[in-house]
PDB file of C-alpha atoms in Angstrom:
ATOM      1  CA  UNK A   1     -48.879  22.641 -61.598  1.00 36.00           C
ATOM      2  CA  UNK A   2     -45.686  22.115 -59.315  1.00 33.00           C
ATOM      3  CA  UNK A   3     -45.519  18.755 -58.012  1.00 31.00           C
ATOM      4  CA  UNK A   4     -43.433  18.763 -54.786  1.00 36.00           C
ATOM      5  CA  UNK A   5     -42.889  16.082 -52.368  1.00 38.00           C
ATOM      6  CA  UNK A   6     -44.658  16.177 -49.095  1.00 42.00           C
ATOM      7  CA  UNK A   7     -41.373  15.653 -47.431  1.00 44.00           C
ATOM      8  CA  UNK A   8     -38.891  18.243 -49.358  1.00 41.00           C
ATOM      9  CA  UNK A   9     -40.391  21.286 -48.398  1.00 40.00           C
ATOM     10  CA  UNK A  10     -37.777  23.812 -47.010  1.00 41.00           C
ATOM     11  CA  UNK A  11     -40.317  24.399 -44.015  1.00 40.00           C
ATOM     12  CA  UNK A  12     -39.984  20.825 -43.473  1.00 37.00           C
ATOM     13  CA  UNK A  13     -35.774  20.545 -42.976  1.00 33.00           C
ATOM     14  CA  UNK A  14     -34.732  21.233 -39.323  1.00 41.00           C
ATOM     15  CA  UNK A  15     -32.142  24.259 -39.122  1.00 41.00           C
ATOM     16  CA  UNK A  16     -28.622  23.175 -38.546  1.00 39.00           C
ATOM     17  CA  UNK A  17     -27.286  24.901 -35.465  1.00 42.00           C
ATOM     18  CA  UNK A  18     -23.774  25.042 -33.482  1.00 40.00           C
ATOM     19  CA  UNK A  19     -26.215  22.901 -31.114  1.00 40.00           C
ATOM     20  CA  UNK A  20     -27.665  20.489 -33.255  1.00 43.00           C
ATOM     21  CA  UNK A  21     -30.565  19.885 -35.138  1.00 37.00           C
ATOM     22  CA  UNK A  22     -34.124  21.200 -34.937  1.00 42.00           C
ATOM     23  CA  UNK A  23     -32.690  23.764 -31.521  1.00 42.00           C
ATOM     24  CA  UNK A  24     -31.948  27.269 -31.348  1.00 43.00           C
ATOM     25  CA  UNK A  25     -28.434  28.000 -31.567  1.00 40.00           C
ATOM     26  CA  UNK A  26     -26.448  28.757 -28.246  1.00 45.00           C
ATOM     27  CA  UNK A  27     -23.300  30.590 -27.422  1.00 44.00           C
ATOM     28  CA  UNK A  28     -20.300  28.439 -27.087  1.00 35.00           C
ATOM     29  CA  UNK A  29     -18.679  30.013 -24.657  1.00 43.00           C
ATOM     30  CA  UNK A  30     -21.335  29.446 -22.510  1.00 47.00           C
ATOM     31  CA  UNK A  31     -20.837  25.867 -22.839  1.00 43.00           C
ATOM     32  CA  UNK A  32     -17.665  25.703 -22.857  1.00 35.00           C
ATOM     33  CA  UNK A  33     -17.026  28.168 -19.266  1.00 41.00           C
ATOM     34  CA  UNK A  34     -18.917  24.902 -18.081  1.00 48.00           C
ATOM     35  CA  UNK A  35     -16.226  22.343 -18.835  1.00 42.00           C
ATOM     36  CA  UNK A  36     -14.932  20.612 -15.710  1.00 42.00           C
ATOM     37  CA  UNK A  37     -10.490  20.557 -16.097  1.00 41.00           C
ATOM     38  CA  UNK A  38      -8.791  18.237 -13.190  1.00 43.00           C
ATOM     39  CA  UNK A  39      -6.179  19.451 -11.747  1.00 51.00           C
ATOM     40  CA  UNK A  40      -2.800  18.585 -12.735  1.00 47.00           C
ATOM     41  CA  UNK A  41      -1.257  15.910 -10.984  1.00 61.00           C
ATOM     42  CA  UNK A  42       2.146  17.064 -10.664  1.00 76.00           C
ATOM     43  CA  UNK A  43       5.357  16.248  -7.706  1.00 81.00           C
ATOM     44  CA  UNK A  44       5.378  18.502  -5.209  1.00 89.00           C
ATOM     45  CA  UNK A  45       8.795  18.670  -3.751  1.00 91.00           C
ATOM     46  CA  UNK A  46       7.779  20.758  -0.443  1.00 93.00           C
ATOM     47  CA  UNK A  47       5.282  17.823   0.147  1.00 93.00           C
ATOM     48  CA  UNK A  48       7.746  14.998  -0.780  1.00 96.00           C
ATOM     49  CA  UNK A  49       9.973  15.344   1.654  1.00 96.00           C
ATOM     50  CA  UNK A  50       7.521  16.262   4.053  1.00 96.00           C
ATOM     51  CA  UNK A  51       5.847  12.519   3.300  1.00 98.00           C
ATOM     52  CA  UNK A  52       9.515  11.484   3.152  1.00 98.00           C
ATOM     53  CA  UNK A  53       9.660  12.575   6.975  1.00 98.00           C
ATOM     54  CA  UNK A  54       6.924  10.619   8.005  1.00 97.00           C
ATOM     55  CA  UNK A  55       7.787   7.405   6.391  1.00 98.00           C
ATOM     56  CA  UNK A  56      11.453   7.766   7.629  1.00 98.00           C
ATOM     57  CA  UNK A  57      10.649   5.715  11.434  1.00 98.00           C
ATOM     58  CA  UNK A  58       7.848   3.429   9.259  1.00 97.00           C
ATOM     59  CA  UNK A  59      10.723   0.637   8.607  1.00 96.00           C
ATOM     60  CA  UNK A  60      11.902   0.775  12.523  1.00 98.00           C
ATOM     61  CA  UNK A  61       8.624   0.751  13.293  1.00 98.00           C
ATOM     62  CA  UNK A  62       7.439  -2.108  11.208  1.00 97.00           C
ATOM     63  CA  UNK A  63      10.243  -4.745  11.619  1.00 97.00           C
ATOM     64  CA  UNK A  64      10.532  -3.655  15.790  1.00 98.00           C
ATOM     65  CA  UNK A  65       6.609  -4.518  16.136  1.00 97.00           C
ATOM     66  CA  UNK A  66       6.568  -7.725  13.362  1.00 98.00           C
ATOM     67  CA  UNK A  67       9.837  -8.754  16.092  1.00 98.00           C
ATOM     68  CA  UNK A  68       7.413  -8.037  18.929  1.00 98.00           C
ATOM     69  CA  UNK A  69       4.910  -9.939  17.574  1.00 97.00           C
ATOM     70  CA  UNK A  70       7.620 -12.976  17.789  1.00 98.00           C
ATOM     71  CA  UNK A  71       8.513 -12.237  21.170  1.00 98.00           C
ATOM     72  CA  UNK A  72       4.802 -11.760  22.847  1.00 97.00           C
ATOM     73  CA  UNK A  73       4.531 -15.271  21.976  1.00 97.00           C
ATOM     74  CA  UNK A  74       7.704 -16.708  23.056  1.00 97.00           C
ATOM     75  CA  UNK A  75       7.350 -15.207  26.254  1.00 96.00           C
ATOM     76  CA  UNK A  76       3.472 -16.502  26.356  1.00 96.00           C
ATOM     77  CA  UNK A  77       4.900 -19.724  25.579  1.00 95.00           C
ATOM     78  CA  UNK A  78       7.248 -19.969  28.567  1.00 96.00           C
ATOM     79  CA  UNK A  79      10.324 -18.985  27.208  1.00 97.00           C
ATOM     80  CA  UNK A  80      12.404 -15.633  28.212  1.00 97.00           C
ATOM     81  CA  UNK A  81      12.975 -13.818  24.435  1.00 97.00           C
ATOM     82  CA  UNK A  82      15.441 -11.175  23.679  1.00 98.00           C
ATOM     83  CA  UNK A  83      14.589  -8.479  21.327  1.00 98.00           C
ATOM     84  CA  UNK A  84      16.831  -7.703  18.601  1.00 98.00           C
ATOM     85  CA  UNK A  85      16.660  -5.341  16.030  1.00 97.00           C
ATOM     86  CA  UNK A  86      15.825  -7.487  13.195  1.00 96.00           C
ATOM     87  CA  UNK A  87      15.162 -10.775  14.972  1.00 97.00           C
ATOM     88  CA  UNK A  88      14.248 -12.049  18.684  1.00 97.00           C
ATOM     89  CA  UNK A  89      16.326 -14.902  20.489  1.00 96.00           C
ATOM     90  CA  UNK A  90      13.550 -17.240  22.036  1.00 95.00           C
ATOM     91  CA  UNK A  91      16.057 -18.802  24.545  1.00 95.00           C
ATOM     92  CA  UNK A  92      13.522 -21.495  25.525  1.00 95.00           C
ATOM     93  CA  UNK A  93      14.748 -23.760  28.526  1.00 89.00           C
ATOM     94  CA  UNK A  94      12.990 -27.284  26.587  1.00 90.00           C
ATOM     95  CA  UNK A  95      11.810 -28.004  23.099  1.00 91.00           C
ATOM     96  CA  UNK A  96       8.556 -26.704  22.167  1.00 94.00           C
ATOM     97  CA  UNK A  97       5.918 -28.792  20.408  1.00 95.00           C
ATOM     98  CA  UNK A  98       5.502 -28.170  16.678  1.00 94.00           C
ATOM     99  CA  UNK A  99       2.491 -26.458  16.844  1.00 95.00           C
ATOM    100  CA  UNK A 100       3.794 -24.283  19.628  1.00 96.00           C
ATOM    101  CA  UNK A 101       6.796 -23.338  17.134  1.00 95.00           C
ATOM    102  CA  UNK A 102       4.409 -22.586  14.184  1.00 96.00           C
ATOM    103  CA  UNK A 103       2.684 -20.265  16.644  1.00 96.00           C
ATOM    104  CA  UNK A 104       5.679 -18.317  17.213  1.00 96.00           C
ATOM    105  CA  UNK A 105       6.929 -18.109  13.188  1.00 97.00           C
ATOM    106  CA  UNK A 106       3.207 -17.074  12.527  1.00 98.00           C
ATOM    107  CA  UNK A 107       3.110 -14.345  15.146  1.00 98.00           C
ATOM    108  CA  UNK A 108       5.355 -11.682  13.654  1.00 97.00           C
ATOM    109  CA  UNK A 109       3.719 -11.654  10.010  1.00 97.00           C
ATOM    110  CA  UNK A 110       0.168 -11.649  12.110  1.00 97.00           C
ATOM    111  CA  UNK A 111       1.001  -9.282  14.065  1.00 97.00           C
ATOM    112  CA  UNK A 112       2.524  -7.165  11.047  1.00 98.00           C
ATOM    113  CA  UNK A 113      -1.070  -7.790   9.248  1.00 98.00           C
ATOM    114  CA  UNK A 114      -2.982  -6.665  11.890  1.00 98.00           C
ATOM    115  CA  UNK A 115      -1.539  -3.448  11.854  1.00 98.00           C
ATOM    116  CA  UNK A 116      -1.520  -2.878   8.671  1.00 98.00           C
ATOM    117  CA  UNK A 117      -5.172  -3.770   8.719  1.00 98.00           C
ATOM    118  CA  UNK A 118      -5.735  -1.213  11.587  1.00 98.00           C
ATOM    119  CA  UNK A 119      -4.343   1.495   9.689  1.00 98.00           C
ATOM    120  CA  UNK A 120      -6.299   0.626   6.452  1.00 98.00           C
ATOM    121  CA  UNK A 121      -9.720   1.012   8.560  1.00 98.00           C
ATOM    122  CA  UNK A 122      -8.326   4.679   9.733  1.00 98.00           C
ATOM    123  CA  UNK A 123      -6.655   5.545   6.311  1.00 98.00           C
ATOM    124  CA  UNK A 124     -10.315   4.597   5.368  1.00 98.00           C
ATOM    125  CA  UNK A 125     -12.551   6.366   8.151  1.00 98.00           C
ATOM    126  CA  UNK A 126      -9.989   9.529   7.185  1.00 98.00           C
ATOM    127  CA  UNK A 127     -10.854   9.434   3.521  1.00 98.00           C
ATOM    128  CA  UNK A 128     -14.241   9.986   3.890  1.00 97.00           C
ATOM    129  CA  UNK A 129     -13.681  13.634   5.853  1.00 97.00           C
ATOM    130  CA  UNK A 130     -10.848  14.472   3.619  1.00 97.00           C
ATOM    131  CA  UNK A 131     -10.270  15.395  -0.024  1.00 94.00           C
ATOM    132  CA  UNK A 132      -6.425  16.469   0.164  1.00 96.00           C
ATOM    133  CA  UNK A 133      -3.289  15.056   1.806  1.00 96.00           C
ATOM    134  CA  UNK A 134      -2.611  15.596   5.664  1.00 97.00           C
ATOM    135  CA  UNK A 135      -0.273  14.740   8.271  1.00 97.00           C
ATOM    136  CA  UNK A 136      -3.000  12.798   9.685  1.00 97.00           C
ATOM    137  CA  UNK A 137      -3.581  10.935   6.317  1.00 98.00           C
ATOM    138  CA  UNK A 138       0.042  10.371   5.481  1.00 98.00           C
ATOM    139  CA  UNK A 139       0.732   8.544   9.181  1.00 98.00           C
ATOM    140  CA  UNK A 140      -2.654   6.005   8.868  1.00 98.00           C
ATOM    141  CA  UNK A 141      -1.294   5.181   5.260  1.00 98.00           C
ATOM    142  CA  UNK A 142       2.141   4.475   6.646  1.00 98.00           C
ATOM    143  CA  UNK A 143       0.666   1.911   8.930  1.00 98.00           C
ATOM    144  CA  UNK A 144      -1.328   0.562   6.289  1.00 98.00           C
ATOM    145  CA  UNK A 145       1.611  -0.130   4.119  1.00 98.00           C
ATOM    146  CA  UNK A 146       3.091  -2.820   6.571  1.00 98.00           C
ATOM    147  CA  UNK A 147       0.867  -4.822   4.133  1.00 98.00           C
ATOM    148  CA  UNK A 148       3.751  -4.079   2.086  1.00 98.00           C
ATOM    149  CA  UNK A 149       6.290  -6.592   4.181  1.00 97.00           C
ATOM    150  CA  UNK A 150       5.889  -9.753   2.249  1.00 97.00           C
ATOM    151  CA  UNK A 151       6.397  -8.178  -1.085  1.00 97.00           C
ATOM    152  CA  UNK A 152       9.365  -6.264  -0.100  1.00 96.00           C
ATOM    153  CA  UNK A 153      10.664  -9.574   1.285  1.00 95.00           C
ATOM    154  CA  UNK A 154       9.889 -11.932  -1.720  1.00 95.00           C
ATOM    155  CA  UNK A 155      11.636  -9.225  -3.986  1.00 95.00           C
ATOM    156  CA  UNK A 156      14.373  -9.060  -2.254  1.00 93.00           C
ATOM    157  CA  UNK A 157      14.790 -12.853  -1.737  1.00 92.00           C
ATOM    158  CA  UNK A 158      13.922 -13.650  -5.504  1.00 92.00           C
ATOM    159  CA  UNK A 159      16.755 -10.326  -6.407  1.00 94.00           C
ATOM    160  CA  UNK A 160      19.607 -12.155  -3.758  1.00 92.00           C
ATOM    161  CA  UNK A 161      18.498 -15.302  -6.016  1.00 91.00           C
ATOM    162  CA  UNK A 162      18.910 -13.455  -9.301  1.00 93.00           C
ATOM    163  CA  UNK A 163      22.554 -11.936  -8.379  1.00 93.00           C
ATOM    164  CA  UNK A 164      23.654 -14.995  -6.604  1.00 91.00           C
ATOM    165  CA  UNK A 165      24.284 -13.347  -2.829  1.00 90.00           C
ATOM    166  CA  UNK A 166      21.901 -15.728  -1.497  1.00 89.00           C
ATOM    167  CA  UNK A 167      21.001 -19.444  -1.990  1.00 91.00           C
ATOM    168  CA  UNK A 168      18.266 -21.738  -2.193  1.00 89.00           C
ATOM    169  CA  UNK A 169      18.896 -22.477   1.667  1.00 88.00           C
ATOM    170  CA  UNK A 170      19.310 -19.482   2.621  1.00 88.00           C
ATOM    171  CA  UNK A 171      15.436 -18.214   1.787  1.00 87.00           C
ATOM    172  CA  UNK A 172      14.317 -20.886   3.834  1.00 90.00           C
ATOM    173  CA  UNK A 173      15.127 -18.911   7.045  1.00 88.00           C
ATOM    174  CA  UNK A 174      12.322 -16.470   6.795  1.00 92.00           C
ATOM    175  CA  UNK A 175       8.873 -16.554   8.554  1.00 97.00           C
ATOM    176  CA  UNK A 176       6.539 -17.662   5.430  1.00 96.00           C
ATOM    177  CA  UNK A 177       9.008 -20.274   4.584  1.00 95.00           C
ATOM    178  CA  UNK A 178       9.453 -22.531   7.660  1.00 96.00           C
ATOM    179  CA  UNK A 179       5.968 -22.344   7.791  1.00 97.00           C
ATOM    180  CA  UNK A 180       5.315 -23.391   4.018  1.00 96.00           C
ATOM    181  CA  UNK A 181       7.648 -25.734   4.484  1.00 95.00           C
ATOM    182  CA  UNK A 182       5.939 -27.159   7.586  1.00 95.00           C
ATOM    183  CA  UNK A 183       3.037 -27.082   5.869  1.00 95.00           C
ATOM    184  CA  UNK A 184       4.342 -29.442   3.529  1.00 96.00           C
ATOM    185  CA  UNK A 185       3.852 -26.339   1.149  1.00 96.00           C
ATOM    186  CA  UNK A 186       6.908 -25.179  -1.367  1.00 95.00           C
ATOM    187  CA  UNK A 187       8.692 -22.889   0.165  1.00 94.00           C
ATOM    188  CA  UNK A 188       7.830 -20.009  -1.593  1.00 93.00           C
ATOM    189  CA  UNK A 189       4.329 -20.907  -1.464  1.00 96.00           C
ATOM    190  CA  UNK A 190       2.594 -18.901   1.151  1.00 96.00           C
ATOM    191  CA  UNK A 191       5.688 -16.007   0.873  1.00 96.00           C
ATOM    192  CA  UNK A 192       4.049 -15.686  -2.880  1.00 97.00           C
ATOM    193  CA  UNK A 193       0.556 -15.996  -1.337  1.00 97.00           C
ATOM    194  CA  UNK A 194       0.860 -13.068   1.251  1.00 98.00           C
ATOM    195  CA  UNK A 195       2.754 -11.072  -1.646  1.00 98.00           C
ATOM    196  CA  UNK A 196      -0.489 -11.277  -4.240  1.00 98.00           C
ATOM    197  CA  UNK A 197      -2.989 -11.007  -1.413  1.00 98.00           C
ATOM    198  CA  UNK A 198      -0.301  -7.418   0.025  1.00 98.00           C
ATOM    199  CA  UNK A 199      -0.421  -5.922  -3.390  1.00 98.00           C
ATOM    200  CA  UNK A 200      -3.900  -5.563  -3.301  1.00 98.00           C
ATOM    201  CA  UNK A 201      -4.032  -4.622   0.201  1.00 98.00           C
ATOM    202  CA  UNK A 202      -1.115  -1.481  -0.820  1.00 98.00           C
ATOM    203  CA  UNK A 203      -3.430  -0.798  -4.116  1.00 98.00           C
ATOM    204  CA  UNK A 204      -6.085  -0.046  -2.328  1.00 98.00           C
ATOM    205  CA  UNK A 205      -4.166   2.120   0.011  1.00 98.00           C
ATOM    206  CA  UNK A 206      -2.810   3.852  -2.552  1.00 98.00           C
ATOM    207  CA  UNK A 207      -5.819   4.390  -4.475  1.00 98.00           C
ATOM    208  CA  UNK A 208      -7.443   6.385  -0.684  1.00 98.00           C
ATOM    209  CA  UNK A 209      -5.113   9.073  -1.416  1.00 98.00           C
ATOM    210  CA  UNK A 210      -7.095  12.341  -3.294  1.00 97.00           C
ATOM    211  CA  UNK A 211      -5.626  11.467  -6.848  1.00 96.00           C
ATOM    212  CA  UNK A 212      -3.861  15.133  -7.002  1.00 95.00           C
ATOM    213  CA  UNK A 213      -1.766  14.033  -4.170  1.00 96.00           C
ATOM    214  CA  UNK A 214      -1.375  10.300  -5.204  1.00 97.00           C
ATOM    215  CA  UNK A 215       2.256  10.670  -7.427  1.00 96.00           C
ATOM    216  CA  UNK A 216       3.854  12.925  -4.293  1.00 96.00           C
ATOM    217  CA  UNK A 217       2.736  10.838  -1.678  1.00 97.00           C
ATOM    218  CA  UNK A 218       4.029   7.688  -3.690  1.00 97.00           C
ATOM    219  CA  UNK A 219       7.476   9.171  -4.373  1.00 97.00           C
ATOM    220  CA  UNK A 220       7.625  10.737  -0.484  1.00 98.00           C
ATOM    221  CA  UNK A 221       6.566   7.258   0.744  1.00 98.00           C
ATOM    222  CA  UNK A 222       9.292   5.249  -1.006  1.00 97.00           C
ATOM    223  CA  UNK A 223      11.900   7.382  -0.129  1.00 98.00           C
ATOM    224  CA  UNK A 224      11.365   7.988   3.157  1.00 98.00           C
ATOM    225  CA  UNK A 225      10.939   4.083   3.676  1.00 97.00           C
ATOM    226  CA  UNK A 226      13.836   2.804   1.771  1.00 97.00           C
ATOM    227  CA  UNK A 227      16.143   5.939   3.446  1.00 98.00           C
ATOM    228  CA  UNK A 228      14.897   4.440   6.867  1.00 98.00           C
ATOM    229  CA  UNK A 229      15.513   1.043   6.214  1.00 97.00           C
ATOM    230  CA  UNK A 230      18.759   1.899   5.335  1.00 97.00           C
ATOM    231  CA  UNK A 231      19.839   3.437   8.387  1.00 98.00           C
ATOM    232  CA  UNK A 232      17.554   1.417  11.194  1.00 98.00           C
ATOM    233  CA  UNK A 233      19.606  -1.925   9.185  1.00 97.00           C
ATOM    234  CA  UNK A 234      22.704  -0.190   9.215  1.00 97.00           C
ATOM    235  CA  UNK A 235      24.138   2.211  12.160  1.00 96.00           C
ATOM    236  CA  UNK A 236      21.052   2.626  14.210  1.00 98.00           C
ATOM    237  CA  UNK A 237      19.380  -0.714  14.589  1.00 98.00           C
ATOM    238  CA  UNK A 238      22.313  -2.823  15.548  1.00 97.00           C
ATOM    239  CA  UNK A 239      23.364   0.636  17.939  1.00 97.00           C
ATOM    240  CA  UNK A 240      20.119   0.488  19.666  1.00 97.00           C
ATOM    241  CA  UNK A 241      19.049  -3.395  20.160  1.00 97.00           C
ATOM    242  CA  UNK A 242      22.206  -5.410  19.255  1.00 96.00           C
TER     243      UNK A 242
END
């Protein structure tokens, strides 16, 4: 008598399949013609400088309104401003009270927040209709990127620092520091502030883009904004409101 093991029968061992055990075995081509491959996420240099285009005006645009912003309040305030292109001349016939000067320091980066925060709700409200880059999605995230003002400032004030073109004094002319140091703050204190809470705000931006888009709109964007910076600070600005 054969003595065999309830367990080692050869009807007992599941079949070992391209699918596992204990199934029936399956093409693999079915399985694999289901396989999902993203789309590669490559520069497109058609769209660049389309983006580029866009963002050209967005550094005009930005520091003319933040300068607005200053001279709403100046002229709420009694006094009779004069726009510049990078800066407003209050020309206010008696002192002001501290807290009326704070108000006009704040108003620019308010004012510069508040539309960046307008054009995060629409960048936002277009995301949800919209899987691929438009014209339409490409202007709201221009305007959402005036978040981006106190980080471009605080790099290039810590960069002047670095090379020696600027000094300590010198950063203290800015909005964030007169009021840090009115605050009794450092004087880089809220500039850094505003910078950490702006990154997020331009991460998040970024991050509405469709992801296939993302690295063209990012290299369009900086472009266009650093080219038009260049040339609203240079000939244009100074051309247009000396």
């Amino acid at each position: 008598m054969i003595f065999e093991h309830p367990n080692t029968s050869a009807d007992r061992f599941p079949s070992v399949t391209a699918s596992g055990y204990g199934s029936e075995a399956r093409p693999l081509e079915g399985r694999l013609s289901k396989l999902h491959i993203a789309p590669v996420r490559t520069v497109q240099l058609g769209l660049v400088a389309r983006v580029a285009t866009v963002f050209l005006p967005s550094a005009a645009l930005g520091t003319v309104g933040h300068e607005l912003g200053h001279w709403v309040a100046a002229h709420w305030l009694g006094c009779a401003p004069v726009l510049h292109f990078s800066s407003v001349s209050p020309r206010c016939s008696d002192a002001l009270p501290m807290v009326s000067q704070m108000l006009g320091v704040a108003s620019g980066p308010l004012g510069t927040m508040a539309s960046g925060s307008v054009g995060m709700a629409m960048l936002w409200r277009w995301r949800q209709r919209h899987h691929r880059l438009d014209l339409q999605g490409v202007m709201w995230s221009m305007l959402a990127l005036f978040w981006s003002r106190p980080v471009f400032n605080l790099v290039v004030q810590v960069g002047l620092l670095a090379l020696g073109h600027a000094t300590w004094q010198d950063t203290a002319n800015n909005d964030e520091a007169r009021l840090s140091l009115w605050m009794g703050l450092p004087q880089l204190a809220l500039g850094i502030g505003c910078a950490i809470v702006a990154v997020g705000m331009c991460t998040w931006t970024a991050r509405q883009i469709p992801r296939v888009d993302r690295p063209t709109w990012l290299v369009g964007a900086v472009m266009g904004a650093l080219l038009g910076f260049a040339i609203w600070m240079g000939p244009v600005g100074p051309l247009l409101l000396p």
